[in-house]
Short mmCIF file of C-alpha atoms in Angstrom, two decimals:
data_model
loop_
_atom_site.label_atom_id
_atom_site.label_comp_id
_atom_site.label_asym_id
_atom_site.label_seq_id
_atom_site.Cartn_x
_atom_site.Cartn_y
_atom_site.Cartn_z
CA MET A 1 39.71 46.52 193.67
CA SER A 2 41.53 44.47 196.32
CA LEU A 3 42.92 41.00 195.75
CA THR A 4 40.19 39.52 197.92
CA GLU A 5 37.56 41.05 195.63
CA LYS A 6 39.24 39.83 192.44
CA SER A 7 38.34 36.34 191.30
CA ALA A 8 41.16 33.88 191.87
CA LYS A 9 42.89 32.60 188.74
CA VAL A 10 44.53 29.49 187.37
CA THR A 11 47.06 31.04 185.02
CA THR A 12 49.20 29.63 182.28
CA ILE A 13 51.85 31.66 180.47
CA GLY A 14 53.14 31.40 176.91
CA THR A 15 53.16 32.56 173.33
CA PHE A 16 50.58 29.96 172.26
CA ASP A 17 51.22 30.75 168.59
CA GLY A 18 48.89 28.59 166.52
CA VAL A 19 46.96 27.35 169.58
CA HIS A 20 47.57 23.88 168.13
CA ILE A 21 46.79 20.42 169.54
CA GLY A 22 49.81 20.58 171.89
CA HIS A 23 48.63 23.90 173.31
CA GLN A 24 45.06 22.64 173.51
CA LYS A 25 46.16 19.87 175.88
CA ILE A 26 47.58 22.51 178.26
CA LEU A 27 44.49 24.73 177.92
CA ASN A 28 42.19 21.79 178.71
CA ARG A 29 44.22 21.16 181.87
CA VAL A 30 43.96 24.81 182.94
CA VAL A 31 40.19 24.85 182.38
CA LYS A 32 39.77 21.56 184.29
CA LEU A 33 41.82 22.79 187.27
CA ALA A 34 39.97 26.11 187.35
CA LYS A 35 36.58 24.38 187.30
CA LYS A 36 37.65 22.01 190.08
CA ARG A 37 38.78 24.87 192.34
CA GLY A 38 36.11 27.40 191.37
CA PHE A 39 38.69 29.73 189.84
CA GLU A 40 38.92 31.50 186.47
CA PRO A 41 41.11 29.98 183.71
CA VAL A 42 43.46 32.65 182.35
CA VAL A 43 46.22 32.86 179.73
CA LEU A 44 48.98 35.45 180.05
CA THR A 45 50.65 36.07 176.69
CA LEU A 46 53.12 38.61 175.35
CA PHE A 47 52.95 40.72 172.20
CA PRO A 48 54.87 41.71 170.13
CA HIS A 49 57.21 38.73 170.03
CA PRO A 50 60.36 39.57 172.06
CA ARG A 51 62.57 39.18 168.99
CA MET A 52 60.59 41.89 167.21
CA VAL A 53 61.39 44.31 170.03
CA LEU A 54 64.85 43.35 171.27
CA GLN A 55 66.45 42.35 167.95
CA LYS A 56 64.22 44.49 165.69
CA ASP A 57 63.62 41.28 163.75
CA ASP A 58 60.92 41.85 161.11
CA SER A 59 61.47 38.45 159.49
CA ILE A 60 59.69 36.47 162.20
CA LYS A 61 56.42 34.95 161.03
CA LEU A 62 53.63 33.89 163.38
CA LEU A 63 50.75 31.50 162.80
CA ASN A 64 48.19 33.88 164.31
CA THR A 65 47.73 37.61 164.53
CA ILE A 66 47.27 38.68 168.14
CA ASP A 67 43.51 39.14 167.60
CA GLU A 68 43.23 35.65 166.09
CA ARG A 69 45.22 34.19 168.99
CA VAL A 70 42.91 35.74 171.60
CA THR A 71 39.78 34.53 169.80
CA ILE A 72 41.07 30.96 169.46
CA LEU A 73 42.27 30.79 173.08
CA LYS A 74 38.83 31.86 174.33
CA SER A 75 37.18 29.24 172.12
CA TYR A 76 38.88 26.56 174.27
CA GLY A 77 37.25 27.77 177.48
CA ILE A 78 39.77 30.39 178.64
CA SER A 79 37.74 33.15 180.32
CA GLU A 80 40.37 35.89 180.03
CA VAL A 81 43.40 36.38 177.82
CA VAL A 82 45.76 38.99 179.25
CA VAL A 83 47.98 40.41 176.50
CA LYS A 84 51.03 42.15 177.98
CA GLU A 85 52.78 44.52 175.63
CA PHE A 86 56.39 43.39 175.38
CA THR A 87 58.59 46.46 175.65
CA LYS A 88 62.20 47.05 176.72
CA GLU A 89 60.80 48.24 180.07
CA PHE A 90 58.89 44.97 180.46
CA ALA A 91 62.02 43.01 179.55
CA ASN A 92 63.83 44.79 182.42
CA LEU A 93 61.30 43.73 185.06
CA SER A 94 62.96 41.67 187.75
CA ALA A 95 61.61 38.16 188.29
CA ARG A 96 60.19 39.22 191.65
CA ASP A 97 58.40 42.26 190.21
CA TYR A 98 57.03 40.15 187.38
CA VAL A 99 55.55 37.65 189.83
CA GLN A 100 54.34 40.17 192.41
CA LYS A 101 53.04 42.95 190.15
CA ILE A 102 51.55 40.92 187.31
CA LEU A 103 50.78 37.39 188.47
CA ILE A 104 49.73 38.27 192.02
CA ASN A 105 48.60 41.92 192.24
CA GLU A 106 47.12 42.22 188.76
CA LEU A 107 45.71 38.74 188.21
CA ASN A 108 45.31 37.26 191.70
CA THR A 109 46.87 34.00 190.51
CA LYS A 110 46.38 31.08 192.90
CA GLN A 111 47.74 28.35 190.65
CA ILE A 112 50.21 28.47 187.75
CA VAL A 113 50.42 25.82 185.04
CA ILE A 114 53.88 26.11 183.56
CA GLY A 115 56.61 24.15 181.77
CA TYR A 116 59.79 22.98 183.51
CA ASP A 117 61.82 25.03 181.00
CA HIS A 118 59.99 28.34 181.56
CA HIS A 119 62.31 31.30 182.15
CA PHE A 120 61.20 34.76 183.19
CA GLY A 121 62.37 38.10 184.57
CA LYS A 122 65.22 40.31 183.37
CA ASN A 123 67.50 38.42 180.94
CA ARG A 124 65.19 35.41 181.50
CA SER A 125 67.36 34.65 184.52
CA ALA A 126 64.71 33.00 186.73
CA ASN A 127 63.42 29.46 186.27
CA ILE A 128 60.89 27.07 187.79
CA ASN A 129 63.02 26.62 190.93
CA ASP A 130 62.83 30.37 191.56
CA LEU A 131 59.10 30.24 190.87
CA ARG A 132 58.73 27.59 193.60
CA LEU A 133 60.33 29.97 196.10
CA PHE A 134 57.94 32.74 195.02
CA ALA A 135 55.07 30.27 195.33
CA GLU A 136 55.85 29.77 199.02
CA GLU A 137 56.11 33.51 199.62
CA PHE A 138 53.01 34.59 197.68
CA LYS A 139 50.88 31.54 198.47
CA PHE A 140 50.18 30.01 195.07
CA THR A 141 50.67 26.50 193.75
CA ILE A 142 52.43 25.24 190.64
CA GLU A 143 51.46 22.48 188.26
CA GLU A 144 54.39 21.56 186.04
CA ILE A 145 53.76 20.65 182.40
CA SER A 146 55.63 17.46 181.54
CA ALA A 147 58.77 17.45 179.42
CA GLN A 148 56.97 15.36 176.77
CA ASP A 149 54.07 17.83 176.55
CA ILE A 150 56.53 20.73 176.21
CA LYS A 151 58.35 18.83 173.48
CA ASP A 152 55.05 18.23 171.68
CA VAL A 153 54.28 21.97 171.77
CA THR A 154 57.71 22.94 170.40
CA VAL A 155 57.80 20.26 167.73
CA SER A 156 54.25 20.98 166.59
CA SER A 157 54.92 24.70 166.13
CA THR A 158 57.99 23.99 164.03
CA LYS A 159 56.22 21.33 161.98
CA ILE A 160 53.25 23.63 161.31
CA ARG A 161 55.46 26.47 160.07
CA ASN A 162 57.49 24.10 157.88
CA ALA A 163 54.32 22.53 156.47
CA LEU A 164 52.79 25.92 155.57
CA ASN A 165 56.05 27.16 154.05
CA ASN A 166 55.90 24.07 151.82
CA GLY A 167 52.21 24.54 151.01
CA GLN A 168 51.20 21.41 152.96
CA VAL A 169 48.06 22.91 154.48
CA ALA A 170 46.34 19.56 155.13
CA LEU A 171 49.34 18.47 157.22
CA ALA A 172 49.39 21.80 159.07
CA ASN A 173 45.66 21.47 159.77
CA SER A 174 46.20 18.03 161.31
CA TYR A 175 48.66 19.55 163.82
CA LEU A 176 46.47 22.57 164.49
CA GLY A 177 43.25 20.66 165.11
CA TYR A 178 41.46 23.23 162.93
CA ASN A 179 41.89 24.72 159.45
CA TYR A 180 44.69 27.25 159.10
CA PHE A 181 43.22 30.61 158.18
CA ILE A 182 43.99 34.20 157.32
CA THR A 183 41.94 37.26 158.20
CA GLY A 184 42.07 40.24 155.86
CA LYS A 185 40.24 43.08 154.18
CA VAL A 186 38.89 42.84 150.62
CA VAL A 187 40.53 45.56 148.52
CA LYS A 188 40.35 46.50 144.83
CA GLY A 189 42.85 44.81 142.58
CA LYS A 190 43.64 45.29 138.89
CA GLY A 191 40.53 43.44 137.72
CA LEU A 192 42.60 40.81 135.87
CA GLY A 193 40.54 37.95 137.29
CA ARG A 194 37.33 39.41 135.90
CA LYS A 195 38.89 39.66 132.43
CA LEU A 196 39.69 35.94 132.70
CA ASP A 197 36.09 35.18 133.75
CA PHE A 198 37.38 34.36 137.24
CA PRO A 199 36.58 37.47 139.33
CA THR A 200 38.62 37.54 142.51
CA ALA A 201 38.52 39.20 145.91
CA ASN A 202 41.95 40.60 146.75
CA ILE A 203 42.76 40.03 150.41
CA TYR A 204 44.95 42.55 152.22
CA ILE A 205 46.52 41.50 155.53
CA LYS A 206 47.91 44.44 157.50
CA GLU A 207 49.89 42.29 159.96
CA ILE A 208 53.18 41.71 158.12
CA TYR A 209 54.20 39.09 160.67
CA LYS A 210 51.33 36.75 159.71
CA LEU A 211 52.65 33.59 158.02
CA ILE A 212 51.20 33.19 154.52
CA PRO A 213 51.43 29.67 153.04
CA ALA A 214 53.67 28.97 150.03
CA ASP A 215 52.71 30.38 146.63
CA GLY A 216 50.18 28.26 144.79
CA VAL A 217 46.50 27.51 144.29
CA TYR A 218 44.38 26.33 147.22
CA VAL A 219 40.84 25.16 147.94
CA VAL A 220 39.44 27.50 150.60
CA LYS A 221 36.28 28.19 152.52
CA SER A 222 34.81 31.24 154.19
CA SER A 223 31.46 32.51 155.37
CA PHE A 224 29.29 35.44 154.35
CA HIS A 225 26.25 36.38 156.45
CA ASN A 226 26.38 32.94 158.11
CA ARG A 227 26.46 31.21 154.71
CA VAL A 228 29.43 28.95 153.98
CA VAL A 229 31.12 29.81 150.70
CA TYR A 230 33.88 27.84 148.99
CA GLY A 231 36.41 28.93 146.43
CA MET A 232 39.96 28.74 145.20
CA MET A 233 42.77 31.03 146.24
CA ASN A 234 45.90 32.03 144.39
CA ILE A 235 48.91 33.20 146.36
CA GLY A 236 51.77 34.56 144.28
CA SER A 237 52.92 37.15 141.79
CA ASN A 238 50.78 36.24 138.74
CA PRO A 239 53.79 35.63 136.46
CA THR A 240 51.72 34.95 133.32
CA VAL A 241 50.38 38.50 133.35
CA SER A 242 53.64 40.06 134.62
CA GLY A 243 52.30 40.66 138.11
CA LYS A 244 54.31 42.75 140.51
CA GLY A 245 54.54 41.79 144.14
CA ARG A 246 52.85 38.98 146.01
CA SER A 247 49.06 38.99 146.15
CA ILE A 248 46.32 36.89 147.73
CA GLU A 249 43.24 36.47 145.52
CA VAL A 250 40.12 34.38 146.07
CA ASN A 251 37.61 33.29 143.45
CA PHE A 252 34.47 32.33 145.40
CA PHE A 253 32.13 29.84 143.72
CA ASN A 254 28.44 30.68 143.18
CA PHE A 255 28.94 34.07 144.76
CA ASN A 256 28.02 37.46 143.29
CA GLU A 257 28.05 39.80 146.30
CA THR A 258 29.91 43.12 146.45
CA ILE A 259 32.36 42.72 149.31
CA TYR A 260 34.90 45.55 148.97
CA GLY A 261 35.95 46.73 152.41
CA ASP A 262 34.65 43.61 154.17
CA ILE A 263 36.85 41.66 156.59
CA PHE A 264 37.03 37.99 155.65
CA LYS A 265 38.34 34.93 157.45
CA VAL A 266 39.48 32.42 154.83
CA GLU A 267 40.32 28.81 155.76
CA PHE A 268 42.75 26.64 153.81
CA LEU A 269 41.50 23.14 152.97
CA LYS A 270 43.82 21.73 150.29
CA ARG A 271 46.63 22.76 147.96
CA LEU A 272 45.90 22.07 144.28
CA ARG A 273 49.21 23.07 142.69
CA SER A 274 52.16 25.41 142.79
CA GLU A 275 52.08 28.75 140.96
CA GLN A 276 53.08 28.46 137.29
CA LYS A 277 53.87 30.75 134.39
CA PHE A 278 51.82 29.82 131.32
CA GLU A 279 52.61 30.45 127.66
CA ASN A 280 49.62 32.71 127.16
CA ILE A 281 46.30 33.86 128.61
CA ASN A 282 44.35 31.02 126.98
CA ALA A 283 46.59 28.41 128.62
CA LEU A 284 46.07 30.16 131.96
CA LYS A 285 42.27 30.20 131.50
CA ALA A 286 42.28 26.48 130.64
CA GLN A 287 44.25 25.72 133.82
CA LEU A 288 41.93 27.87 135.93
CA LYS A 289 38.95 25.90 134.63
CA LYS A 290 40.71 22.68 135.61
CA ASP A 291 41.55 24.12 139.04
CA ARG A 292 37.90 25.05 139.57
CA SER A 293 36.76 21.57 138.54
CA ASP A 294 39.33 19.91 140.85
CA ALA A 295 38.33 22.20 143.72
CA GLN A 296 34.63 21.51 143.26
CA ASP A 297 35.26 17.75 143.15
CA TYR A 298 37.13 18.02 146.45
CA ILE A 299 34.39 20.13 148.05
CA LYS A 300 31.76 17.61 146.91
CA GLN A 301 33.73 14.79 148.56
CA LEU A 302 33.98 16.86 151.78
CA ASN A 303 30.24 17.33 151.95
CA GLU A 304 29.15 13.80 151.06
#
């Protein structure tokens, strides 16, 4: 397909981890510009994170899995999310090749929405001034994202990660503009919850880079066959029963379905408490009853 046959694009480039309120401002601008010019709004994003590839850094934690990121980006009106695999070969692309091969030949970009501090090409050596020169040569325009908007994006991402690492999910949600969530598969656990009269769904998340909030008990919500279900989630090592390793378990309220093997999206609404070690099983059961009561009171307030 020739460039003339490809639909023209307004393209923005970035990690967009979290797709939070700062990102949403940029996305809204891209969609508005595309609509005005009759172009398609597109996001170009990289995966894995460069640090995972170049520094072999497995400690980095992201707010979204790549699948979650794509879904959220599209929910804000982006028609196409182009995920470029970040490899050492990609990192060695010259700035010119990056612009010509990807932005122009592959995407048919006619306008780029980008931050003043954007660097690209081998060793991230090119900047917005170089991009302006390429813009003249390849006939596209540039809309620069303001320094304040860039600062908002950077600060928000840091604040969200810090909030989640401290268990402050309500604060994180206020920066995200939506409820923070995890997506995982229900797997069989040890059945300890059932013995305590609090049967749980054990959630397994294959993406080790996904940021899991701090250990503790949370009010959560999910959906099953288009029905909203609420519950409480425990993240931690179950110290009272000598648990081994960190687990994610959800006790859904008024729910008796068999869901092993199902993929669930679970949203965090509120943190009830940190994880504790209790003197005995009875003390743990008493606390779980209180947690359930507190969670149900909160859910009732939400729905009033």
